[in-house]
Amino acid sequence: MLYKTAHCREQTQHDQHQRDDKTVLANLLIYRALNKAYGKSVSTKSVDNTYNSYKNEYGENFTSFLSQNGFSKSSFRQSIRTNLLSEVALKKLKKVTNSQLKAAWKTYQPKVTVQHILTSDESTAKQVISDLAAGKDFTTLAKTYSIDTSTKDKGGKVSFESNSKSLDSTFKDAAYKLKNGEYTQSPVKVTNGYEVIKMIKHPAKGTFSDSKKALTASVYSKWSRNSSVMQRVISQVLKDQHVTIKDKDLADALDSYKQSVAAN
């Protein structure tokens, strides 16, 4: 019985190592296929800009963010490049229809400008709201309390559209409910803390015809977060680049993508 238990444990570990090897291989092949097909469309500067935006957002916690997600600095850069290449592939291989634009228009929100204060705990955010209610200046409070090093010295000011991927969806939803001059009356829980948000400029929605470019971007942004859509896109890229695996032990590493192509 003891022998069987140990044997089963060894087999489980072997199976796990093989699954890990397949995942690493699949990611490498996907990256190479994307880079071969669309590498010229993604510059080093665009990768650096995205990398630095994460670095600024997490500030002194950036190293912990990398560690918790299993990244080194170089592997995180490659992950960013893979994502940017995937977005290029998405736009090349899947076009937005007018009916899809009209559907997006129903929930579309224009570009807004807000001030925000990001805190690490709820009690600090509540203190900020209390200070605002007492008439204290938002810009001053941002410099005092915000842990967002990229905006705190600018009064916490940031502009974004509904398709922005750099901001938590909870943050955007809370912001869009505000009218000019209003601020959130309770802390907004986001991925990396608690937010207090004040609306500075919330323009009118405008017209459908004038917003088609922004609507198209919003549709692509939504698709890029849909794992099924992106799997089909990656599948097509692998097929177009004639990617195959010769190692029989790892031959099925891309099977899920092959099935996705077959289902199209």
Coordinates of C-alpha atoms in Angstrom, one line a residue:
M1 CA 0.0 0.0 0.0
L2 CA 2.8 2.4 0.9
Y3 CA 4.6 1.6 -2.4
K4 CA 1.4 2.3 -4.4
T5 CA 0.9 5.6 -2.6
A6 CA 4.4 6.7 -3.3
H7 CA 4.1 5.5 -6.9
C8 CA 0.9 7.5 -7.4
R9 CA 2.5 10.6 -5.9
E10 CA 5.5 10.2 -8.3
Q11 CA 3.1 9.7 -11.2
T12 CA 1.1 12.8 -10.2
Q13 CA 4.3 14.9 -10.0
H14 CA 5.4 13.5 -13.4
D15 CA 2.0 14.4 -14.9
Q16 CA 2.2 17.9 -13.4
H17 CA 5.8 18.5 -14.8
Q18 CA 4.5 17.3 -18.3
R19 CA 1.6 19.7 -18.1
D20 CA 4.0 22.5 -17.1
D21 CA 6.3 21.7 -20.0
K22 CA 3.3 21.7 -22.4
T23 CA 2.2 25.1 -21.1
V24 CA 5.7 26.6 -21.5
L25 CA 6.0 25.1 -25.0
A26 CA 2.5 26.4 -26.1
N27 CA 3.2 29.9 -24.8
L28 CA 6.6 29.9 -26.6
L29 CA 5.1 28.7 -29.9
I30 CA 2.2 31.2 -29.7
Y31 CA 4.7 34.0 -29.1
R32 CA 6.9 33.0 -32.0
A33 CA 3.9 32.7 -34.3
L34 CA 2.5 36.1 -33.3
N35 CA 5.9 37.7 -33.6
K36 CA 6.5 36.3 -37.0
A37 CA 3.2 37.4 -38.3
Y38 CA 2.8 40.8 -36.7
G39 CA 6.2 41.6 -35.0
K40 CA 6.7 44.8 -37.1
S41 CA 3.5 46.2 -35.8
V42 CA 4.5 46.3 -32.1
S43 CA 7.4 48.6 -31.2
T44 CA 9.8 48.3 -28.2
K45 CA 8.5 51.7 -27.2
S46 CA 4.9 50.5 -26.9
V47 CA 6.1 47.6 -24.7
D48 CA 8.1 50.0 -22.6
N49 CA 5.1 52.3 -22.2
T50 CA 2.8 49.5 -21.0
Y51 CA 5.5 48.2 -18.7
N52 CA 6.1 51.6 -17.1
S53 CA 2.4 52.2 -16.7
Y54 CA 2.2 49.0 -14.5
K55 CA 5.4 50.1 -12.7
N56 CA 3.9 53.5 -11.9
E57 CA 0.6 52.1 -10.9
Y58 CA 2.1 49.6 -8.4
G59 CA 4.9 51.9 -7.3
E60 CA 7.0 50.3 -4.5
N61 CA 4.8 47.2 -4.7
F62 CA 5.8 46.5 -8.3
T63 CA 8.3 43.8 -7.4
S64 CA 5.8 42.0 -5.3
F65 CA 3.2 42.2 -8.1
L66 CA 5.7 40.5 -10.4
S67 CA 6.6 37.9 -7.9
Q68 CA 3.0 37.1 -7.0
N69 CA 2.1 36.6 -10.7
G70 CA 5.2 34.5 -11.4
F71 CA 7.0 37.0 -13.5
S72 CA 10.6 38.2 -13.8
K73 CA 11.0 41.7 -15.3
S74 CA 12.0 40.1 -18.7
S75 CA 9.2 37.6 -18.8
F76 CA 6.7 40.3 -17.9
R77 CA 7.9 42.4 -20.8
Q78 CA 7.5 39.3 -23.1
S79 CA 4.0 38.8 -21.7
I80 CA 3.1 42.4 -22.5
R81 CA 4.5 42.0 -26.0
T82 CA 2.5 38.8 -26.5
N83 CA -0.7 40.7 -25.4
L84 CA 0.0 43.6 -27.8
L85 CA 0.7 41.2 -30.7
S86 CA -2.5 39.4 -29.9
E87 CA -4.4 42.6 -30.1
V88 CA -2.9 43.3 -33.5
A89 CA -3.9 39.8 -34.6
L90 CA -7.4 40.4 -33.3
K91 CA -7.9 43.5 -35.4
K92 CA -6.4 41.9 -38.5
L93 CA -8.5 38.7 -38.3
K94 CA -11.8 39.9 -36.9
K95 CA -13.7 42.9 -38.2
V96 CA -16.3 44.9 -36.3
T97 CA -19.8 45.0 -38.0
N98 CA -22.1 48.0 -37.9
S99 CA -24.7 46.0 -35.9
Q100 CA -22.0 45.3 -33.3
L101 CA -21.2 49.0 -33.2
K102 CA -24.9 49.8 -32.6
A103 CA -25.0 47.3 -29.7
A104 CA -21.9 48.9 -28.2
W105 CA -23.5 52.3 -28.5
K106 CA -26.2 51.4 -26.0
T107 CA -23.6 51.2 -23.1
Y108 CA -21.0 53.6 -24.6
Q109 CA -19.5 56.3 -22.3
P110 CA -17.4 59.2 -23.6
K111 CA -13.9 60.2 -22.4
V112 CA -14.0 61.7 -19.0
T113 CA -11.5 63.4 -16.6
V114 CA -11.5 62.6 -12.9
Q115 CA -9.4 63.1 -9.8
H116 CA -8.8 60.1 -7.7
I117 CA -7.1 59.1 -4.5
L118 CA -5.9 55.5 -4.2
T119 CA -5.4 54.2 -0.6
S120 CA -4.2 50.8 0.6
D121 CA -7.0 50.4 3.2
E122 CA -10.7 51.3 3.5
S123 CA -10.3 53.4 6.7
T124 CA -8.0 55.8 5.0
A125 CA -10.4 56.2 2.1
K126 CA -13.2 56.9 4.5
Q127 CA -11.0 59.6 6.2
V128 CA -10.5 61.2 2.8
I129 CA -14.2 61.3 2.2
S130 CA -14.7 62.8 5.6
D131 CA -12.1 65.5 4.8
L132 CA -13.8 66.3 1.5
A133 CA -17.2 66.6 3.3
A134 CA -15.5 69.1 5.7
G135 CA -14.4 71.2 2.7
K136 CA -10.8 70.2 2.3
D137 CA -9.1 70.4 -1.1
F138 CA -9.0 67.2 -3.2
T139 CA -5.7 68.1 -4.8
T140 CA -4.1 68.6 -1.4
L141 CA -5.6 65.3 -0.1
A142 CA -4.3 63.5 -3.1
K143 CA -0.7 64.6 -2.3
T144 CA -1.2 63.6 1.3
Y145 CA -3.0 60.2 1.0
S146 CA -2.8 58.7 -2.5
I147 CA -0.4 55.8 -3.1
D148 CA -0.7 56.2 -6.8
T149 CA 2.8 57.7 -7.5
S150 CA 2.0 58.5 -11.1
T151 CA -0.9 60.9 -10.3
K152 CA -0.7 62.0 -6.6
D153 CA 1.4 65.1 -7.4
K154 CA -1.0 66.0 -10.2
G155 CA -4.0 66.1 -7.9
G156 CA -4.9 62.6 -8.8
K157 CA -6.1 63.7 -12.3
V158 CA -6.6 61.0 -15.0
S159 CA -8.6 60.9 -18.2
F160 CA -10.0 57.7 -19.7
E161 CA -12.6 56.2 -22.0
S162 CA -14.9 53.3 -21.4
N163 CA -12.6 50.9 -23.3
S164 CA -9.5 51.8 -21.2
K165 CA -7.8 48.6 -20.0
S166 CA -5.4 50.3 -17.6
L167 CA -8.2 51.0 -15.0
D168 CA -10.2 48.6 -13.0
S169 CA -13.8 48.2 -14.3
T170 CA -15.1 48.9 -10.8
F171 CA -13.3 52.2 -10.9
K172 CA -14.8 53.1 -14.3
D173 CA -18.3 52.1 -13.3
A174 CA -18.2 54.2 -10.2
A175 CA -16.7 57.2 -12.0
Y176 CA -19.3 57.2 -14.8
K177 CA -22.2 57.5 -12.2
L178 CA -20.8 60.8 -11.1
K179 CA -21.8 64.2 -12.4
N180 CA -19.4 67.1 -12.7
G181 CA -18.1 68.1 -9.2
E182 CA -19.5 65.0 -7.4
Y183 CA -17.3 62.5 -5.6
T184 CA -17.9 59.0 -4.4
Q185 CA -19.6 58.9 -1.0
S186 CA -18.1 55.6 0.0
P187 CA -14.7 53.9 -0.8
V188 CA -14.6 52.0 -4.1
K189 CA -12.9 48.6 -3.8
V190 CA -10.5 48.0 -6.6
T191 CA -7.8 45.4 -7.3
N192 CA -5.0 47.2 -5.5
G193 CA -6.8 49.1 -2.8
Y194 CA -9.6 51.6 -2.2
E195 CA -10.5 54.6 -4.4
V196 CA -12.1 58.0 -3.8
I197 CA -13.1 59.5 -7.1
K198 CA -14.2 63.0 -8.1
M199 CA -15.7 63.8 -11.5
I200 CA -14.1 66.8 -13.2
K201 CA -15.3 66.6 -16.8
H202 CA -18.2 64.4 -17.9
P203 CA -19.2 65.4 -21.4
A204 CA -22.4 64.5 -23.2
K205 CA -22.5 61.2 -25.0
G206 CA -22.6 62.8 -28.4
T207 CA -23.9 61.0 -31.6
F208 CA -23.4 57.5 -32.9
S209 CA -21.8 58.6 -36.2
D210 CA -19.3 60.8 -34.4
S211 CA -18.4 58.0 -32.0
K212 CA -17.7 55.1 -34.4
K213 CA -14.0 55.2 -33.9
A214 CA -14.3 55.0 -30.1
L215 CA -17.0 52.4 -30.4
T216 CA -14.8 50.2 -32.6
A217 CA -12.0 50.5 -30.0
S218 CA -14.5 49.5 -27.3
V219 CA -15.6 46.4 -29.2
Y220 CA -12.0 45.3 -29.7
S221 CA -11.2 46.0 -26.1
K222 CA -14.2 43.8 -25.0
W223 CA -13.1 41.0 -27.4
S224 CA -9.5 41.1 -26.2
R225 CA -10.8 40.2 -22.7
N226 CA -12.9 37.3 -24.0
S227 CA -10.9 34.1 -23.7
S228 CA -13.0 32.3 -26.3
V229 CA -12.6 35.0 -28.9
M230 CA -8.8 35.3 -28.3
Q231 CA -8.4 31.5 -28.4
R232 CA -9.9 31.5 -31.9
V233 CA -7.7 34.3 -33.0
I234 CA -4.6 32.6 -31.7
S235 CA -5.7 29.3 -33.3
Q236 CA -5.9 31.1 -36.7
V237 CA -2.5 32.6 -36.3
L238 CA -1.0 29.1 -35.5
K239 CA -2.7 27.6 -38.5
D240 CA -1.6 30.4 -40.8
Q241 CA 2.0 30.1 -39.6
H242 CA 1.9 26.3 -40.0
V243 CA 3.0 25.6 -36.4
T244 CA 3.6 21.9 -35.6
I245 CA 5.2 20.0 -32.7
K246 CA 7.5 17.0 -33.5
D247 CA 8.0 15.8 -30.0
K248 CA 5.5 13.0 -29.5
D249 CA 5.3 13.6 -25.7
L250 CA 4.4 17.2 -26.2
A251 CA 2.4 16.8 -29.4
D252 CA -0.9 17.7 -27.9
A253 CA 0.3 21.0 -26.3
L254 CA -1.7 23.0 -28.9
D255 CA -4.7 20.7 -29.2
S256 CA -7.1 23.2 -27.6
Y257 CA -6.2 25.7 -30.3
K258 CA -6.6 23.2 -33.1
Q259 CA -10.1 22.3 -31.8
S260 CA -10.9 26.0 -31.8
V261 CA -9.9 26.3 -35.5
A262 CA -12.0 23.3 -36.3
A263 CA -15.0 24.8 -34.5
N264 CA -14.8 28.1 -36.6

